[in-house]
XYZ file of C-alpha atoms in Angstrom:
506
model
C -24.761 -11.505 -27.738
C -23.794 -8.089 -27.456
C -20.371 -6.719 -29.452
C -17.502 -7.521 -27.024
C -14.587 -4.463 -26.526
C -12.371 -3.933 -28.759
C -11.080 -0.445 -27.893
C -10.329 0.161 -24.523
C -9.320 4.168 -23.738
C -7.158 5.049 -20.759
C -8.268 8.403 -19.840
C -4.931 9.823 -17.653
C -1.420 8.947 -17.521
C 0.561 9.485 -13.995
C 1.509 5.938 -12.421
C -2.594 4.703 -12.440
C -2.725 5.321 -16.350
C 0.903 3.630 -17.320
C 0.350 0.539 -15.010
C -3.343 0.405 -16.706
C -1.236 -0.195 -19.688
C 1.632 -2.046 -19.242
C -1.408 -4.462 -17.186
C -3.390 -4.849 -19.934
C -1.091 -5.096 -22.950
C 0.414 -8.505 -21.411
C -2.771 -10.122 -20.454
C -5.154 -8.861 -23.089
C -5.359 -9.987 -26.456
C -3.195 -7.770 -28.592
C -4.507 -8.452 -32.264
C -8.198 -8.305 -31.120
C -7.648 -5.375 -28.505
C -6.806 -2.285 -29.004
C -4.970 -0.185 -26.245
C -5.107 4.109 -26.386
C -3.843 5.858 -23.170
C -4.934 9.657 -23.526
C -2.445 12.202 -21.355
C -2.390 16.029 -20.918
C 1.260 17.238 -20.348
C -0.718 20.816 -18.963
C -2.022 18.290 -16.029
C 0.074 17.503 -13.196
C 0.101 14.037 -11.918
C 0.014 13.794 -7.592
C 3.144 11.674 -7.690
C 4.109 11.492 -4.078
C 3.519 7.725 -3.515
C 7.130 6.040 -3.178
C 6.269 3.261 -0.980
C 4.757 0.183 -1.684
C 3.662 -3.601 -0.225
C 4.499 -7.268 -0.977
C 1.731 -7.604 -3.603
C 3.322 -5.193 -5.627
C 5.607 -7.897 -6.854
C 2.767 -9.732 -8.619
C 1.612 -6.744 -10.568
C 5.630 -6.325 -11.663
C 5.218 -10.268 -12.635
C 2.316 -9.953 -14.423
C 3.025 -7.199 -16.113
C 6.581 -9.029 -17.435
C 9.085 -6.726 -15.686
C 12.643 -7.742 -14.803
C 13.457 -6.529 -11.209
C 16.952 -5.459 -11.408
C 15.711 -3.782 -14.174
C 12.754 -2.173 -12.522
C 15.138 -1.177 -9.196
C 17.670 0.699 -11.527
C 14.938 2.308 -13.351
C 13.488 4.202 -10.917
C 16.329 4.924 -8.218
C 14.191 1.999 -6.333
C 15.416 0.600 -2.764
C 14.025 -2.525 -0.542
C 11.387 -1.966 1.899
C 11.116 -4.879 4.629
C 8.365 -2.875 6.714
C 6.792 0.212 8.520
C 8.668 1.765 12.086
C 6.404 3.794 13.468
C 7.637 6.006 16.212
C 5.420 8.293 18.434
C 2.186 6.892 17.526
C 1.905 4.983 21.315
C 3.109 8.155 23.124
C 6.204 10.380 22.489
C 9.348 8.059 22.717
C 7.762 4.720 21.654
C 8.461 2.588 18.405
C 7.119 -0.182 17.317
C 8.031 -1.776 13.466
C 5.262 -3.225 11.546
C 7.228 -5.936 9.453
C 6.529 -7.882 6.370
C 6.334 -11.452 6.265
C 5.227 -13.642 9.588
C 6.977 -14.120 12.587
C 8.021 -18.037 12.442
C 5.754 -21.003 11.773
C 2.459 -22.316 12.920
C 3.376 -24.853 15.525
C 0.504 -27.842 15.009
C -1.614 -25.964 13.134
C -1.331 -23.226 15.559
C -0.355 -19.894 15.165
C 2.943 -18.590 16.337
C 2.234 -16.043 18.447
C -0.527 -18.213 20.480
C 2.790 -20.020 21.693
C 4.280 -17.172 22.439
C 1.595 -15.573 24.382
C 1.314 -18.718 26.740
C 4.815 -18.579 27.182
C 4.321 -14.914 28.212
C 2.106 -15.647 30.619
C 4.174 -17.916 32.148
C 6.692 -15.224 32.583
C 8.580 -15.280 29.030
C 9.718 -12.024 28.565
C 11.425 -12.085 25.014
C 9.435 -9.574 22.499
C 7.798 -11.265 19.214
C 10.275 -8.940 17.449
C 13.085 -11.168 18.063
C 11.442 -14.448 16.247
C 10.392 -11.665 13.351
C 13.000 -11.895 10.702
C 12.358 -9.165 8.712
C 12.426 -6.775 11.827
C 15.812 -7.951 12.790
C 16.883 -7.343 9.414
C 15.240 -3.801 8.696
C 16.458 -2.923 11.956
C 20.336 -4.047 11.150
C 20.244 -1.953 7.780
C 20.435 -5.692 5.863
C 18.376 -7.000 3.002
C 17.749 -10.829 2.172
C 14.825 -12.328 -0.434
C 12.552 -15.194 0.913
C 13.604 -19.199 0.895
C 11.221 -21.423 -0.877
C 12.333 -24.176 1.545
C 9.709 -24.189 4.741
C 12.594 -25.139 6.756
C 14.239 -22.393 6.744
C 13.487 -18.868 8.570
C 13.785 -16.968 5.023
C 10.983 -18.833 4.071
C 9.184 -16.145 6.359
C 9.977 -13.200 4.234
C 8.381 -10.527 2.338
C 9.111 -7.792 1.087
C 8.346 -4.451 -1.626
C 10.142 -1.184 -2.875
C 10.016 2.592 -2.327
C 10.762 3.881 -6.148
C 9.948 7.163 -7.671
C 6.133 7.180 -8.796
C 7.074 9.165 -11.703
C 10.393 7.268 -13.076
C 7.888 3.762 -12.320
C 5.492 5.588 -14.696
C 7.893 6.723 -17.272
C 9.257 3.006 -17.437
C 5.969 1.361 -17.804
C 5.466 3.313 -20.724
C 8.511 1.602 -22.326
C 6.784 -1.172 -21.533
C 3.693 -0.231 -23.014
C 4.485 1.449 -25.985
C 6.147 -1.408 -27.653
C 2.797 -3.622 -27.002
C 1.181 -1.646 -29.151
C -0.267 1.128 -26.667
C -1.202 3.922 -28.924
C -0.127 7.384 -26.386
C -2.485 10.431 -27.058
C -0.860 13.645 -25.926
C -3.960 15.716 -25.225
C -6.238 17.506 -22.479
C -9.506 15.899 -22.409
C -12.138 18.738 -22.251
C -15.463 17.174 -22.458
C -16.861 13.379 -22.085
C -19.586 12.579 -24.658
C -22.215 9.659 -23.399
C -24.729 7.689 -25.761
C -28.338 8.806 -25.720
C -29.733 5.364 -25.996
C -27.615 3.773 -23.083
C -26.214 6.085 -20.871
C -22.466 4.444 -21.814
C -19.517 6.860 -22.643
C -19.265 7.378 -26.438
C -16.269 9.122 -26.684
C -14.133 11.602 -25.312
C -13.444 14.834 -26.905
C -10.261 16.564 -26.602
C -9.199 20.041 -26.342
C -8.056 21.146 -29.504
C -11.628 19.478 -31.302
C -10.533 15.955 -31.724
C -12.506 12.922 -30.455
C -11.494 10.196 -29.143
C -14.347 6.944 -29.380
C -13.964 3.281 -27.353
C -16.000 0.615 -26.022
C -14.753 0.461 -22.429
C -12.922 4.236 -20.468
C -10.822 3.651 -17.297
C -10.834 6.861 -15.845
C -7.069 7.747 -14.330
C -8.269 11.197 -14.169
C -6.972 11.430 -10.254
C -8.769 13.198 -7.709
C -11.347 15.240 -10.510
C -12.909 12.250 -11.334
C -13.821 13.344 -15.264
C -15.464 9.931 -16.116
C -16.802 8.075 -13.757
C -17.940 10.909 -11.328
C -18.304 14.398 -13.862
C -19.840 12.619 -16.644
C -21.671 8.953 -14.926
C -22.040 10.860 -11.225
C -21.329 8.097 -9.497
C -21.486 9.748 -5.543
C -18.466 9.560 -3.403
C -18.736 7.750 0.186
C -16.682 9.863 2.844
C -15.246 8.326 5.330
C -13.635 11.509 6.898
C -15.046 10.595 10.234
C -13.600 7.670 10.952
C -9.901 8.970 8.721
C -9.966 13.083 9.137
C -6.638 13.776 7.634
C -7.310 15.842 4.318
C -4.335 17.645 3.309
C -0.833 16.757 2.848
C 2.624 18.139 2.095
C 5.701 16.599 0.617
C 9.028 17.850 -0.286
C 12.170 15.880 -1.893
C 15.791 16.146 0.168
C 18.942 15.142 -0.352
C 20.365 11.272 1.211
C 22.490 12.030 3.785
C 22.855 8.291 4.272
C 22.656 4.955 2.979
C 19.120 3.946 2.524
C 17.048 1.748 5.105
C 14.826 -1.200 4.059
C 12.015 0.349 5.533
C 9.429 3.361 6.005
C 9.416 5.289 8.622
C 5.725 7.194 9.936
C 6.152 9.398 12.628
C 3.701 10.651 14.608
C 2.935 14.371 14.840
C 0.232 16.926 16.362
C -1.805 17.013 13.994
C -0.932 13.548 11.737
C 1.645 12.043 10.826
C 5.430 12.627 8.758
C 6.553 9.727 5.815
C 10.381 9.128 5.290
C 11.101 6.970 2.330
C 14.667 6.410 1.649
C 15.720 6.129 -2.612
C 18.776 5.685 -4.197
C 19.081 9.490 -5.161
C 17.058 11.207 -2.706
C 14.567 11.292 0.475
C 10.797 11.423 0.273
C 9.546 13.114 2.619
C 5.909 14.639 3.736
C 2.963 15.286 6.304
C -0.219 14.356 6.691
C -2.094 16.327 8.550
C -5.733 17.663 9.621
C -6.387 21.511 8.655
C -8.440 21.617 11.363
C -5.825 21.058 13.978
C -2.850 22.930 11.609
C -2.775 25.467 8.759
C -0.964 25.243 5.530
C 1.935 27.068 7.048
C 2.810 25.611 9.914
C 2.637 22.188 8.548
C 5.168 22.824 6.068
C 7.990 24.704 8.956
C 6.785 21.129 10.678
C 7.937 19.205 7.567
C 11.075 21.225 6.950
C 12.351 21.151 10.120
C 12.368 17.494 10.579
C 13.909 17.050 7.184
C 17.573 14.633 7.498
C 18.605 16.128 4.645
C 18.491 19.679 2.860
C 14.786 20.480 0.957
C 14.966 19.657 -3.105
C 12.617 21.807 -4.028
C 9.439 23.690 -2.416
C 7.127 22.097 -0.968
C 3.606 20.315 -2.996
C 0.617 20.795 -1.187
C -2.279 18.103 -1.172
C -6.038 18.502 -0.574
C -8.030 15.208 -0.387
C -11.688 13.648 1.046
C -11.013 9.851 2.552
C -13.523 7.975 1.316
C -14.625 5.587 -2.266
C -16.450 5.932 -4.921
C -19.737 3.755 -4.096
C -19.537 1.911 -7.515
C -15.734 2.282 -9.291
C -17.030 0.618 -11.784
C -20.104 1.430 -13.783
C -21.252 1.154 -17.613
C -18.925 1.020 -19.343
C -16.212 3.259 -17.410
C -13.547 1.329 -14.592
C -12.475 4.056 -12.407
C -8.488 3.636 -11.049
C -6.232 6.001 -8.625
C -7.592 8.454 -6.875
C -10.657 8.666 -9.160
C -11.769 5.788 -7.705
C -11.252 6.295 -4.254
C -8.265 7.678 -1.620
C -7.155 6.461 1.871
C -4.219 8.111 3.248
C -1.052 6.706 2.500
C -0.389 5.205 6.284
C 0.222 1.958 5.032
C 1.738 2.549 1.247
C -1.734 0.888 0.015
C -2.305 3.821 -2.536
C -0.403 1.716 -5.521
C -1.912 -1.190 -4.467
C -5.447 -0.284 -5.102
C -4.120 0.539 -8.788
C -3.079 -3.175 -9.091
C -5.734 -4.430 -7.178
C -8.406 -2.714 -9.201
C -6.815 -3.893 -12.524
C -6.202 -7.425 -11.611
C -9.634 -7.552 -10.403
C -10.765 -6.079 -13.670
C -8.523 -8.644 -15.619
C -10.032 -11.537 -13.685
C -13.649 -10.235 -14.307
C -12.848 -8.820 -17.982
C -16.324 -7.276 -19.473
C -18.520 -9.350 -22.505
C -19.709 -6.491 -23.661
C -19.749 -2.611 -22.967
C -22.568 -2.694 -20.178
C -21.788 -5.992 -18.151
C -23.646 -5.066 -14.988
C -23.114 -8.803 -13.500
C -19.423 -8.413 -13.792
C -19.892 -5.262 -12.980
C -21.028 -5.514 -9.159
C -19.151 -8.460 -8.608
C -16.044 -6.344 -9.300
C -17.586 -3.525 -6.957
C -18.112 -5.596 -4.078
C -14.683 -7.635 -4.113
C -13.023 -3.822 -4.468
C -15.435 -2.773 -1.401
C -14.320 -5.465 0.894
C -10.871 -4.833 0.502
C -11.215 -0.593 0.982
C -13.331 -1.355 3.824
C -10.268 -3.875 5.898
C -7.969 -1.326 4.740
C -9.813 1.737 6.492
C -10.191 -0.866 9.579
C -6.558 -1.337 9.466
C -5.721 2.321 9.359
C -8.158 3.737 12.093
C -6.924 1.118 14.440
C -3.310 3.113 14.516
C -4.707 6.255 15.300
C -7.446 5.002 17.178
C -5.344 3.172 19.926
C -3.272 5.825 20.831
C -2.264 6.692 24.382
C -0.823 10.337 23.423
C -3.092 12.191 26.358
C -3.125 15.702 25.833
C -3.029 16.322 22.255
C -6.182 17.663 21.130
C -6.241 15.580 17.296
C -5.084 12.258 19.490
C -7.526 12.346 22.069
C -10.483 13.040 19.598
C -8.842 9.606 17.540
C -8.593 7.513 20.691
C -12.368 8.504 21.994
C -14.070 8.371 18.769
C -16.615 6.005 17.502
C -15.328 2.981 15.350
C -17.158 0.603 12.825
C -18.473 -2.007 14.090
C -16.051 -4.170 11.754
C -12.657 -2.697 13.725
C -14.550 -3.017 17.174
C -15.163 -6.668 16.584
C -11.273 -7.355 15.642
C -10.073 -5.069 18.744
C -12.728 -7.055 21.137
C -11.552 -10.981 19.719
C -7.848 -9.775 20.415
C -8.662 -8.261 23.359
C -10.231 -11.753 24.352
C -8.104 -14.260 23.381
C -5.397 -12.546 20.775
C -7.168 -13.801 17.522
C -5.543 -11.815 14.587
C -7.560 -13.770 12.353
C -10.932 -11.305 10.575
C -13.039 -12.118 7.901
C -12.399 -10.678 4.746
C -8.265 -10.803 5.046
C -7.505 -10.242 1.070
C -4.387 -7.833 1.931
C -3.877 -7.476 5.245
C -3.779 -11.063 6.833
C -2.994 -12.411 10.886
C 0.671 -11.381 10.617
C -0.029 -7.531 9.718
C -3.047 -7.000 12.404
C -1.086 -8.982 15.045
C 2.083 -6.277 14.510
C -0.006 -3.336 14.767
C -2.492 -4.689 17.524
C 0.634 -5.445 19.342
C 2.574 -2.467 18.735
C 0.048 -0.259 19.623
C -0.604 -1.897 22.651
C -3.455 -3.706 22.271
C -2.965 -6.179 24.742
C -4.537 -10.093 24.666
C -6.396 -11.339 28.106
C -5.880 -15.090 26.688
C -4.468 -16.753 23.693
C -6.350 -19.954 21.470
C -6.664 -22.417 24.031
C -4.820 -24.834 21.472
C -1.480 -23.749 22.577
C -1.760 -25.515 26.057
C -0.479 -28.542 24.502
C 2.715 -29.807 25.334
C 5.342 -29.033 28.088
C 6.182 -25.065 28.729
C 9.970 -25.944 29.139
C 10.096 -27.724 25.594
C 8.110 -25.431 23.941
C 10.871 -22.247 25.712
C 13.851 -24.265 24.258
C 12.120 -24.430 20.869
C 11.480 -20.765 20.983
C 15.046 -20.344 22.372
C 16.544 -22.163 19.470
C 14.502 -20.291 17.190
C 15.205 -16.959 18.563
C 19.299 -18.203 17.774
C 18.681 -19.130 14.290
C 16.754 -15.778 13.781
C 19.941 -13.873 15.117
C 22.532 -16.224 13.087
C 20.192 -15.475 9.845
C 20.021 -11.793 10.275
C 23.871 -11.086 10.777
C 24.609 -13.139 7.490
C 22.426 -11.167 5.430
C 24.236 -8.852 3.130
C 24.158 -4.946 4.035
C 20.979 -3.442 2.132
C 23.128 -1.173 0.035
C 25.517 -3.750 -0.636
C 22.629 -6.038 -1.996
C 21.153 -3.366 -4.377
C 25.303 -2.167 -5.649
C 24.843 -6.327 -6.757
C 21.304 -5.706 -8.226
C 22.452 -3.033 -10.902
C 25.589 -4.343 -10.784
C 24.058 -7.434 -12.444
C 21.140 -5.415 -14.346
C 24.225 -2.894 -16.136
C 25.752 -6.352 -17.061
C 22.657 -7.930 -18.955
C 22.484 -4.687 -20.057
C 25.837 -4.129 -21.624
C 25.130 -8.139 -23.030
């Protein structure tokens, strides 16, 4: 058998390299492994992502990390969901929440209840039976029940944090595993003549650094996996034309909200992300329809709080690498791939890419089996997240605005015209392929974009209308009891580092 790894480099610090790190130091073997993270402080890392999703919470598990801890760490808040506003038409907001809205009723789902009952004249939104709407929408905070019984047991829920303090953390994490930190610019990427595999990299000032295995967190330049192993890069501009964005800090004029807000604009779109300390705020936008300029007087004007700092301009291509992983080289971050931050999945494709790698670890330094099996789960899961993101710009009813009317009229994969037609039939929310986003998550956004059902699952013609309305009734109360007792979001994270100073000061 061929020599299995034994030095793995991390080529790139930012968040991808540090959460490489603090992955792979828990779950790899420490005395067989060795761990060396390679980071230029001349190289700025892209740093805007503050937003996250309920998965996020397994990578913090796996990687060993306490979350009052974590929270206090990196000014971090609650997020219970997305409220989109404008993306229907000018006036219009819709919330896509985390978690489910109540429980399957005989095996059948929720809202296939609900949609008979609409049809019989029910006129009570799904919001209401939604818990974490109510609560995002309240200001309140609450964690999920493990009892099935009750209506927290249909939580979920993830953080906005600042990228950079979460990567500055991890490396305390990392460090003391054993992580060996290399301050350095990486000039030049040496491969072996005899199998095409990266040899070693070679650093600015003459130094080399040699592995078995690279993971490129090189961001959008790509050093490894697309300089050195030119491994092409699939656009998917078409379908997602946004390419630049622009963020700028400002100052909390308010008590933070458990959720992100996305509003619509001309020419894209506008992220708020509330933090303990400050706002995040920025624009995503198509330079076709908007220059530099004016997208930035866009931004600042609709700022809630006064600018931190100037504003950080972003160019990008939507699209993936066709094969993130290749050799011996695991591309992570934007090296690997980019879709725009709509739905705060940029994170999660770090954690997704290194769990994935985890659960398909290499045998030896060219492993092409594990190799495309790692490619094609990371495929399927960029390709329902691009489905999920065209659909919000694609069902738009914003007439008149030249970037809107080219989204809504545009040609869609087949993939998101399949989902749109079996909703359109009979309000099936359920797609092939649902790793990350799952019924709940395409039923919000189908709905809130108005994507209306001509039927529901035939299933949910059993039983008598008027029981099934006073079961939704009494649900609906409970929902509205649960909600109002939930502590005030700030009030729950004062508690949180309230708690985490204690253990600290233990």
């Amino acid at each position: 058998m061929a020599a299995p790894i034994r030095h793995i480099v991390i080529v790139g610090g930012g968040t991808a390299g540090w959460m490489a790190a603090a992955l792979l130091s828990n779950v790899l073997p420490r005395d067989r492994l060795r761990l060396t993270l390679v980071e230029s402080p001349d190289i700025g890392t892209v740093g805007v992502g503050e937003a996250t999703i309920p998965p996020i919470q397994f990578f913090n598990r796996a990687v060993g990390i306490d979350e009052a801890e974590f929270m206090r760490a990196t000014e971090g808040t609650f997020k219970l969901g997305i409220a989109f506003r404008d993306w229907v038409r000018p006036g219009h907001r819709y919330m896509h929440p985390f978690g489910q809205p109540g429980q399957a009723i005989k095996g059948v789902s929720f809202h296939a209840w609900w949609l008979r009952l609409r049809t019989a004249g029910y006129t009570v939104p799904l919001s209401d039976f939604w818990l974490a709407e109510k609560l995002a929408d309240e200001g309140r905070f609450d964690t999920p029940s493990p009892d099935a019984r009750s209506p927290k047991s249909t939580l979920a829920y993830a953080y906005h944090f600042d990228a950079g303090l979460y990567a500055a953390y991890l490396r305390t994490i990392a460090e003391p595993r054993g992580v060996t930190r290399v301050e350095a610019t990486v000039a030049d990427v040496a491969l072996d003549p005899t199998d095409g595999t990266v040899s070693h990299v070679i650093l600015a000032d003459g130094r080399r650094v040699d592995g078995d295995y690279f993971i490129d967190c090189t961001g959008f330049r790509a050093l490894v996996i697309g300089q050195a192993l030119g491994r092409p890069y699939e656009d998917w501009s078409h379908w997602l034309p946004a390419n630049r964005a622009v963020a700028v800090p400002s100052a909390r004029t308010r008590d933070p909200v458990p959720f992100t807000t996305a509003t619509a604009r001309s020419a894209g779109w506008q992220w708020r992300i509330n933090l303990r300390h400050r706002t995040g705020n920025g624009y995503v936008y198509v330079a076709d329809h908007i220059d530099d300029d004016q997208a930035a007087a866009t931004l600042l004007a609709n700022l809630d709080g006064q600018a931190l700092a100037d504003p950080r301009f972003l160019r990008f291509t939507t699209g993936r690498r066709t094969q993130s992983r290749y050799k011996n080289v695991l591309a992570v971050g934007l090296s690997s791939g980019f879709l725009e931050p709509l739905e705060s999945t940029s994170i999660h494709f770090i954690q997704h890419a290194l769990i994935k790698f985890a659960a398909t670890f290499p045998l030896s330094k060219d492993d092409p089996l594990s190799a495309n099996l790692y490619n094609r789960m990371i495929g399927e899961e960029l390709e329902q997240v691009r489905d999920f993101l065209i659909l919000h710009y694609h069902a738009n009813q914003r007439v008149g605005d030249p970037f809107w009317d080219r989204m809504r009229h545009m040609d869609v994969p087949d993939s998101l015209a399949e989902k749109i037609a079996l909703f359109r039939a009979r309000g099936c929310a359920i797609f092939p392929n649902q790793t990350l986003f799952q019924e709940p998550n395409w039923l919000a956004v189908l709905l809130g974009q108005e994507v209306e059902p001509a039927s529901y699952d035939p299933l949910a013609d059993a039983g008598d209308l008027s029981d099934i309305r006073q079961g939704f009734d009494a649900t609906r109360q409970i929902i509205a009891q649960t909600a109002r007792a939930a502590p005030r979001h700030m009030d729950y994270l004062s508690r949180l580092n309230a708690g985490s100073n204690r253990r600290g000061a233990a």
